[in-house]
Coordinates of C-alpha atoms in Angstrom, one line a residue:
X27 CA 78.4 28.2 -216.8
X28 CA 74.8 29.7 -217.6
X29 CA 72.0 27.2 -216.6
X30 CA 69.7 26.2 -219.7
X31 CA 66.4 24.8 -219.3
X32 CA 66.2 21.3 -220.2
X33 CA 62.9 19.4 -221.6
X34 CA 60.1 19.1 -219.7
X35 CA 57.7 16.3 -218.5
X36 CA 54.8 15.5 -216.0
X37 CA 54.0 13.4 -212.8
X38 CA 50.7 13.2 -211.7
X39 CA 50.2 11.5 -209.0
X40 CA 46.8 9.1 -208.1
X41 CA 47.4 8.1 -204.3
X42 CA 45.2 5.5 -203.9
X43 CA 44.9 1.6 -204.3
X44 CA 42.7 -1.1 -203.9
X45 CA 45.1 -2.7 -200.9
X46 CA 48.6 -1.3 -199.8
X47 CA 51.2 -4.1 -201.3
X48 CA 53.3 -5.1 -198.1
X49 CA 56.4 -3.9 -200.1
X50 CA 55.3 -1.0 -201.0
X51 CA 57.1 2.2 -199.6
X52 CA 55.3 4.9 -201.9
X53 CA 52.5 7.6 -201.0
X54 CA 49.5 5.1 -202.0
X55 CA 46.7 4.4 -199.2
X56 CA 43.8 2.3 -199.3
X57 CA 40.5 3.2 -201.3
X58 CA 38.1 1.7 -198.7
X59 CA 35.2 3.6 -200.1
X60 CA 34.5 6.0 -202.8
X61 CA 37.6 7.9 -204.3
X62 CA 36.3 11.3 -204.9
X63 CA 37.2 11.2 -208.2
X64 CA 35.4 15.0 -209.2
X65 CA 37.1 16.6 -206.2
X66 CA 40.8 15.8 -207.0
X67 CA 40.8 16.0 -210.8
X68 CA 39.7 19.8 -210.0
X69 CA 42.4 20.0 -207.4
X70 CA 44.5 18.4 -209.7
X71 CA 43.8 21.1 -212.5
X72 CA 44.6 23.9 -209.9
X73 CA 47.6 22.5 -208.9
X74 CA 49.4 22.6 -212.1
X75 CA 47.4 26.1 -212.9
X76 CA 49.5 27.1 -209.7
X77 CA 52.6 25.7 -211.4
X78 CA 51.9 26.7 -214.7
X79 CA 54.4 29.4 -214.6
X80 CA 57.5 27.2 -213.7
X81 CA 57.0 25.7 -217.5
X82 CA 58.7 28.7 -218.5
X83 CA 57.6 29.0 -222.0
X84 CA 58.2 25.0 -222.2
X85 CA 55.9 22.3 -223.7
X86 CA 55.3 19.1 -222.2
X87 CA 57.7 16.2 -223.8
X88 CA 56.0 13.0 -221.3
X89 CA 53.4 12.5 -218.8
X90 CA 53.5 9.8 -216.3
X91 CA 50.3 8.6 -214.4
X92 CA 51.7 6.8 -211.5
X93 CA 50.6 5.9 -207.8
X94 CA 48.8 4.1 -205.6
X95 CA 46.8 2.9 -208.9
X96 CA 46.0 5.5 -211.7
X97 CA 43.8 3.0 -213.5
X98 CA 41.0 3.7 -210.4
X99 CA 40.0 6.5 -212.1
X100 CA 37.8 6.7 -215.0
X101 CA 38.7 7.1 -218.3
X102 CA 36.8 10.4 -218.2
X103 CA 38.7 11.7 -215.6
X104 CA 42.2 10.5 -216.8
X105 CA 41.1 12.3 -220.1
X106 CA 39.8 15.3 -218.2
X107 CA 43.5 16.2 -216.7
X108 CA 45.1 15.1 -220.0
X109 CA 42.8 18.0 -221.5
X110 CA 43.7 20.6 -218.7
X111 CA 47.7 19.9 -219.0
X112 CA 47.0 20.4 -222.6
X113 CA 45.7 23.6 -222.5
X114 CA 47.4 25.1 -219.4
X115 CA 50.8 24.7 -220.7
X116 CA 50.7 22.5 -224.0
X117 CA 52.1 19.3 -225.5
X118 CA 55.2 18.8 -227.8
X119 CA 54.2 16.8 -230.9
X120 CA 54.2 12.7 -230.0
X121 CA 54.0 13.2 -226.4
X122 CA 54.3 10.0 -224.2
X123 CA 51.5 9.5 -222.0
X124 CA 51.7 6.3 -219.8
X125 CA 49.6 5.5 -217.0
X126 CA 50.1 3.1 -214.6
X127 CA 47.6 0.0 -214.6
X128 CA 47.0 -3.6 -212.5
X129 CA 45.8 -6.6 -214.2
X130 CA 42.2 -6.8 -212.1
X131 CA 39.5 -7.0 -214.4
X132 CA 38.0 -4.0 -212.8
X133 CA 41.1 -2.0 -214.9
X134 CA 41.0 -4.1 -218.0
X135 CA 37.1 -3.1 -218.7
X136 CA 38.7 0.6 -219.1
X137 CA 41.6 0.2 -221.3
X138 CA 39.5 1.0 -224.5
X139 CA 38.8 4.0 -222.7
X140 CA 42.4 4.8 -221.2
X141 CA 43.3 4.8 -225.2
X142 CA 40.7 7.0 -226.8
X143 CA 41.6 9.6 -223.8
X144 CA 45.1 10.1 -224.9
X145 CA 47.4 7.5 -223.1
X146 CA 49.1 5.8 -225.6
X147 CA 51.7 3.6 -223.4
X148 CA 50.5 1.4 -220.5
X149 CA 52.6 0.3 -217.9
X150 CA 51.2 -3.1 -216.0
X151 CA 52.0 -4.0 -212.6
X152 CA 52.1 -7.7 -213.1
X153 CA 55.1 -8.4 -210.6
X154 CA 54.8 -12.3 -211.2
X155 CA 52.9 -15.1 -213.1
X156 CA 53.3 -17.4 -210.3
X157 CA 49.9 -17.6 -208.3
X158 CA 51.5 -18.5 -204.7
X159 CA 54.0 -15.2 -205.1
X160 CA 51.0 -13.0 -205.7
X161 CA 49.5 -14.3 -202.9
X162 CA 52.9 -13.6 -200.7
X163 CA 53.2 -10.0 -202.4
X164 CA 49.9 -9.0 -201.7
X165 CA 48.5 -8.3 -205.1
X166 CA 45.2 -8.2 -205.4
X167 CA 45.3 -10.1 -209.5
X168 CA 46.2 -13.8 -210.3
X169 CA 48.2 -15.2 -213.0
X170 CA 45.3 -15.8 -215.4
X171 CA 44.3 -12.4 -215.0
X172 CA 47.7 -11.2 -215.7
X173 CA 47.9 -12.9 -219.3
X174 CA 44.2 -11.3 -220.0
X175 CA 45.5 -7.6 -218.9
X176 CA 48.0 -7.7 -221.8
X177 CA 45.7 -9.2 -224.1
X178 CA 42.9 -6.5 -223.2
X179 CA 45.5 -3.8 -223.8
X180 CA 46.5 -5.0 -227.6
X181 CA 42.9 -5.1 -228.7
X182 CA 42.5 -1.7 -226.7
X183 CA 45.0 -0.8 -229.0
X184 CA 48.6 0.0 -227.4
X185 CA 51.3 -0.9 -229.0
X186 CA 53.7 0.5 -226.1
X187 CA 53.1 -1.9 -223.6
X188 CA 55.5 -2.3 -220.2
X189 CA 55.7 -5.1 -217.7
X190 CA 56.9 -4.7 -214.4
X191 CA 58.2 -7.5 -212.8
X192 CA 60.4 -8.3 -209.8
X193 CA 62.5 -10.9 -208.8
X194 CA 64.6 -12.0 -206.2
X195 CA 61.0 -12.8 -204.5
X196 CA 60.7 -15.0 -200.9
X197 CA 61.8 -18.8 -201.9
X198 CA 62.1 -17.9 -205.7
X199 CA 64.8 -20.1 -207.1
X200 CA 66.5 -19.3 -210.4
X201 CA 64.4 -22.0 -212.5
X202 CA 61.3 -19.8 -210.9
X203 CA 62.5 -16.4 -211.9
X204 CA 63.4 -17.9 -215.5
X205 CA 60.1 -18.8 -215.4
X206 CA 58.0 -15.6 -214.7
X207 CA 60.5 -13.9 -217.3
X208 CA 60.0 -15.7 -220.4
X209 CA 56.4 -15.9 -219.5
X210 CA 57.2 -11.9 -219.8
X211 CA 58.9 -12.2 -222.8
X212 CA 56.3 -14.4 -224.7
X213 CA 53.9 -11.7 -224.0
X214 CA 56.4 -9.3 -226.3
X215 CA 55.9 -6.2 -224.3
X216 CA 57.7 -3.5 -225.9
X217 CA 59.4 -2.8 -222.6
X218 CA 60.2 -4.5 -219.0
X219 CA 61.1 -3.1 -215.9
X220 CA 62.6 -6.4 -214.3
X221 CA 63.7 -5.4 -210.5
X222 CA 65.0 -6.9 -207.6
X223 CA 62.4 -6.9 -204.5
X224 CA 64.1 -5.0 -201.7
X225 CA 62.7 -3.9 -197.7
X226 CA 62.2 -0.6 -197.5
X227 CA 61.4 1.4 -193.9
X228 CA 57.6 2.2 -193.5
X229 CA 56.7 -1.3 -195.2
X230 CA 54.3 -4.3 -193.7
X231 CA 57.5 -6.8 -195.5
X232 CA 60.2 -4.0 -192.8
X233 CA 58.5 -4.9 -189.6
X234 CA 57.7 -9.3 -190.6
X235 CA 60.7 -9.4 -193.3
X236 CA 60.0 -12.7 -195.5
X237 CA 62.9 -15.3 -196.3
X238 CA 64.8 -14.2 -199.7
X239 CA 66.7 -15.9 -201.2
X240 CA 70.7 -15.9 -200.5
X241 CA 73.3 -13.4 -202.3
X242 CA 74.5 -16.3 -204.8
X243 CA 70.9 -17.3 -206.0
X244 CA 69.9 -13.5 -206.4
X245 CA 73.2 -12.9 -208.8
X246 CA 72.5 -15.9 -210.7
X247 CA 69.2 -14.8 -210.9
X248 CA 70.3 -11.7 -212.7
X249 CA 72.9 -13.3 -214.6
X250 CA 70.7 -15.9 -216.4
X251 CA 67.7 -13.5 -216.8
X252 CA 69.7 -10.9 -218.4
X253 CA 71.0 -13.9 -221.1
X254 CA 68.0 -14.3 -221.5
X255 CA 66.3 -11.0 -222.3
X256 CA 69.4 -10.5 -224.1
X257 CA 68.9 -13.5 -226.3
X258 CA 64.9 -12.4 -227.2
X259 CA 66.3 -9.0 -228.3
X260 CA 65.9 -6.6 -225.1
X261 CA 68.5 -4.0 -224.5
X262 CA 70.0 -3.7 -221.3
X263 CA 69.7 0.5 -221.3
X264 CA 69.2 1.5 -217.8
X265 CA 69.9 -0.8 -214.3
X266 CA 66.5 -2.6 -214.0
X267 CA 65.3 -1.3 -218.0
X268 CA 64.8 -3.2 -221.1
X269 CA 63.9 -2.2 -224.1
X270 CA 62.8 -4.1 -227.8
X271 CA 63.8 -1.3 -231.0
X272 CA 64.8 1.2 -228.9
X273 CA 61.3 2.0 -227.4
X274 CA 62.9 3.1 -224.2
X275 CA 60.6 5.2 -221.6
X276 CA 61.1 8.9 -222.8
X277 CA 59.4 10.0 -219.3
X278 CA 61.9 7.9 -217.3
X279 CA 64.7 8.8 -219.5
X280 CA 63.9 12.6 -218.7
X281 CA 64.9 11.8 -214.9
X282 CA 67.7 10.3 -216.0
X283 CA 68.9 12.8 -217.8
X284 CA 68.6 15.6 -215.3
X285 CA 65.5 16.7 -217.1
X286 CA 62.6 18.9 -215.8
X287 CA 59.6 17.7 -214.3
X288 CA 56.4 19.2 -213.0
X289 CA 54.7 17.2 -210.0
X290 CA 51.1 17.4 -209.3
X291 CA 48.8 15.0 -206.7
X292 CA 49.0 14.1 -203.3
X293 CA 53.0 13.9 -202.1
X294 CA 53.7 14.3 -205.8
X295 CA 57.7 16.3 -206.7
X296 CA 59.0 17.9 -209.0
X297 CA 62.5 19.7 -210.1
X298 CA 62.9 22.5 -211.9
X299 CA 65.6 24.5 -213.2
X300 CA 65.7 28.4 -213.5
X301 CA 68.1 30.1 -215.5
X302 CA 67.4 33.8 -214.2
X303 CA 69.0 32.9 -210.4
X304 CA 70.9 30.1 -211.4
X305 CA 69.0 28.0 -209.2
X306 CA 67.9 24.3 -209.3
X307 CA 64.1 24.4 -207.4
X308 CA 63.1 20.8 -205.7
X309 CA 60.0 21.1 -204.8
X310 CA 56.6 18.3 -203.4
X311 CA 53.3 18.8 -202.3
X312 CA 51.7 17.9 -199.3
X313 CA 51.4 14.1 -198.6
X314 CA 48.0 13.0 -197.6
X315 CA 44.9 12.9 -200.0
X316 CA 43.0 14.8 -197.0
X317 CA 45.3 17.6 -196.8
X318 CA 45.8 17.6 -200.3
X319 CA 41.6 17.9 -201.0
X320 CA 41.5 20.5 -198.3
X321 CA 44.0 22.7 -199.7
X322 CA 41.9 22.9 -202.8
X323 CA 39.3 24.5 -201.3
X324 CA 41.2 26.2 -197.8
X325 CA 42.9 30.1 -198.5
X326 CA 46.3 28.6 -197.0
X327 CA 49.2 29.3 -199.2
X328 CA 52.4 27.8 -199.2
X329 CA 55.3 30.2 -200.3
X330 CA 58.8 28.1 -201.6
X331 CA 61.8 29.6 -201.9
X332 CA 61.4 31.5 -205.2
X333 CA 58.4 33.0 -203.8
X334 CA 56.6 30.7 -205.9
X335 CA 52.7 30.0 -204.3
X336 CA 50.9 27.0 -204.4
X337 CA 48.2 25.8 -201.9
X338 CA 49.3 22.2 -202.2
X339 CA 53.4 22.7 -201.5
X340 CA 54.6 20.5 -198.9
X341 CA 58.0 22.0 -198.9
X342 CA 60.7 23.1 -201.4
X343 CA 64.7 23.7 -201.7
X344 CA 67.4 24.6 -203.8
X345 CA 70.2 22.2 -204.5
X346 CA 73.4 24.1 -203.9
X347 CA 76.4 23.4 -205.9
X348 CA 78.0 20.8 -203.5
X349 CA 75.5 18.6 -204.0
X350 CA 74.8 19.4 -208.2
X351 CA 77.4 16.3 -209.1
X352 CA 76.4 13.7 -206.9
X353 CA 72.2 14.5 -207.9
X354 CA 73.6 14.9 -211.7
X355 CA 75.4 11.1 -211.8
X356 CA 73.0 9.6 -209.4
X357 CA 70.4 9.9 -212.9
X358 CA 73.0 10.1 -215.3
X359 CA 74.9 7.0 -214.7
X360 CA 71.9 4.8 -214.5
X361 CA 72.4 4.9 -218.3
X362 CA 74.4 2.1 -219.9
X363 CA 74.8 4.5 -222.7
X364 CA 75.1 7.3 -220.6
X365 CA 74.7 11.3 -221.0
X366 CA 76.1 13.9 -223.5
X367 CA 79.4 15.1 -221.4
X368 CA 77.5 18.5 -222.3
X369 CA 74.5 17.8 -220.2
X370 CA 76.9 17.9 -217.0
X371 CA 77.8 22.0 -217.4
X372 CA 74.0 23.1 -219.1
X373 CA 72.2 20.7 -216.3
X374 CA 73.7 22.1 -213.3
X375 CA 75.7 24.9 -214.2
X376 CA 78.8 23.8 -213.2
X377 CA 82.1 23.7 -215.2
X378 CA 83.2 19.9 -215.8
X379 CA 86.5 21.1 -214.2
X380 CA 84.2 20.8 -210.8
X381 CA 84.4 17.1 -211.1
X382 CA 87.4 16.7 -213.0
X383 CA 89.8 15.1 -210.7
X384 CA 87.4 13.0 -209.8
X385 CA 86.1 11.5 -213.0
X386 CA 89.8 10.8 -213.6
X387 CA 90.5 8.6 -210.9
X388 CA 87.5 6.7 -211.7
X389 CA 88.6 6.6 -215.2
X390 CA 91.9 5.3 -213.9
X391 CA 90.1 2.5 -211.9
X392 CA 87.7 1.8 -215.3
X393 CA 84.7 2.4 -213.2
X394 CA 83.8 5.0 -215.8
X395 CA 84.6 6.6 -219.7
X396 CA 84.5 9.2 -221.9
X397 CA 83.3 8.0 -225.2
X398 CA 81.4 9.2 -228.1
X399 CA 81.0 12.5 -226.6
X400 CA 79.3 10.7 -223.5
X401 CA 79.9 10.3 -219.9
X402 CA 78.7 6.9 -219.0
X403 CA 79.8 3.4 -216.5
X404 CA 81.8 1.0 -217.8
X405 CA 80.3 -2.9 -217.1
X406 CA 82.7 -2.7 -214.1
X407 CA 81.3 1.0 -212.9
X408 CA 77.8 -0.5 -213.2
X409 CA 78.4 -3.7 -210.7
X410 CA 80.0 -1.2 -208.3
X411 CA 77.9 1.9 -209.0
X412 CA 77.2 2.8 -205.4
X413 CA 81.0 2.7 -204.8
X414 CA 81.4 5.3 -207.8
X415 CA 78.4 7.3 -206.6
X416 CA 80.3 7.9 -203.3
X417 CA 83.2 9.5 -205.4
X418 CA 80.9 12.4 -205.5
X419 CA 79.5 12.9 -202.3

């Protein structure tokens, strides 16, 4: 089955923060002095200059500022890339731009700014409303200067506004998750990302784990909070995403969809798809901020395996077609709604019958279904999706 090139989106990623959350496993590092700001939105612009040609005619359907914390920079430099993307490789028509943001009033006295340089979705990093939890999660806001952030932001003038919030947090009971939720929800974000904290390796919370709270607290947790997101008009679209009027995350649904994406900034990846060898290219870019500033200005060149060049490249591979099904339903199935059953054969360039047999006996079990043209969980599939995942290792 002929590849075909699916939409493509953006990740740029800002690698620095204020102070490294101890639950925090991504490529963020502490901003002890002066973030050269100048130096990596030019590295920045030759980065994707260096990609440019993996766009392959495409325009840009979503950018995604994430990090570390994008809302360090200025809005002059966020709107500086935003005008480089633009005219290196183009936008489609009502592109998404979020950027990543935490309450501190440092960020808040740039929103304005933020929203005259393009971004039109803000994604806030308030985590909880509950003063002793934000001290035990290491963020760096409180819960008064959480409620201001999203006030800030509507008179900055989004009207796309996400909350992230976890739960499932050291000593939280489910009265205290309740809590921090409809706090959330009488805020009326447009979206929430409501997520269970979990340990990761190469964390501060991995080598002194806290105390969570048992198995049977942590599902009622999730039981009662999704009532009651449910019951203030959120849908349930993705495993930890909720949406009011359908005003899902286009960027995130791109993943999700075994979409395209272009990465740029320190340890930043991307995936693309190319038709012409019938290839899927994975492909990141060097890790630390050092390195990263170095390349931009050293001759070294790094060479992937399409012979593509690019000073920042960390590494690249293909994904051969033993591993196409499980990387295709590993995004797909997130979906409640799931994926066109098209999307399987045009995204990886397989024939269905790969993975026939196998969908079968899941079907059998009612783990998953076929229905309205769509491959997608069933309730059941999505309370046992790792189990289903393993189907197609």
């Amino acid at each position: 089955m002929p590849l075909q090139l699916p939409p493509l989106a953006l990740y740029i990623h800002v690698p620095w923060c204020i102070r490294k959350c101890p639950y925090c496993d991504f490529n963020s590092h502490q901003a002890n002095n002066d973030i050269p700001e100048a130096d990596y939105i030019a590295a920045l612009r030759q980065d994707l200059a260096c990609d440019q040609s993996l766009a392959q005619g495409r325009k840009i359907t979503s950018i995604f500022f994430g990090g570390g914390t994008p809302s360090l920079l200025s809005a002059q430099a966020i709107g500086q890339i935003l005008v480089d993307a633009e005219q290196l490789i183009g936008f489609e028509p009502h592109i998404e731009i979020t950027l990543e943001a935490n309450p501190g009033t440092f960020e808040q006295e740039k929103f304005s700014g933020f929203r005259a340089a393009g971004v039109n979705r803000l994604s806030i990093g308030i985590q909880s409303f509950n003063d002793q939890q934000l001290h035990l999660l290491g963020r760096v806001h409180g819960r008064d200067e959480a409620l201001r952030a999203v006030n800030v932001a509507r008179k900055a003038g989004f009207d796309n506004i996400n909350l992230d919030l976890m739960h499932g947090l050291p000593g939280q009971s489910v009265g205290d998750a309740q809590a921090d939720l409809q706090q959330a929800i009488e805020l009326e974000p447009e979206h929430l990302s409501w997520y269970q904290l979990t340990i990761e390796q190469n964390t501060a919370f991995y080598s002194a784990p806290p105390v969570l709270p048992e198995e049977e607290i942590l599902a009622d947790i999730q039981d009662a909070g999704q009532l009651l997101l449910a019951a203030a008009g959120y849908e349930h679209y993705e495993i930890s995403a909720y949406a009011r009027a359908k005003q899902f995350s286009r960027h995130n649904l791109n993943y999700w969809e075994f979409g395209d994406y272009l990465g740029i900034g320190a340890g930043a990846h991307g995936k693309v798809t190319l038709p012409e060898q019938q290839n899927i290219l994975r492909l990141w870019k060097t890790r630390l901020p050092k390195h990263y500033l170095d390349a931009a200005t050293s001759a070294r060149i790094s060479t992937n395996l399409q012979g593509h060049q690019n000073p920042f490249g960390g590494g690249s591979d293909l994904l051969g077609e033993e591993s196409l099904p499980l990387e295709f339903m590993m995004n797909a199935l997130r979906l409640h709604r799931g994926v066109p059953e098209q999307y399987f054969a045009q995204r990886t360039g397989l024939d269905f019958s790969a993975i026939a047999s196998c969908w079968d006996e899941l079907a059998r079990k009612k783990l998953v279904e076929l229905a309205d043209g769509a491959l997608r969980p069933t309730p059941l599939g999505r309370r046992f999706l790792n189990r289903v995942l393993q189907a197609f290792m």
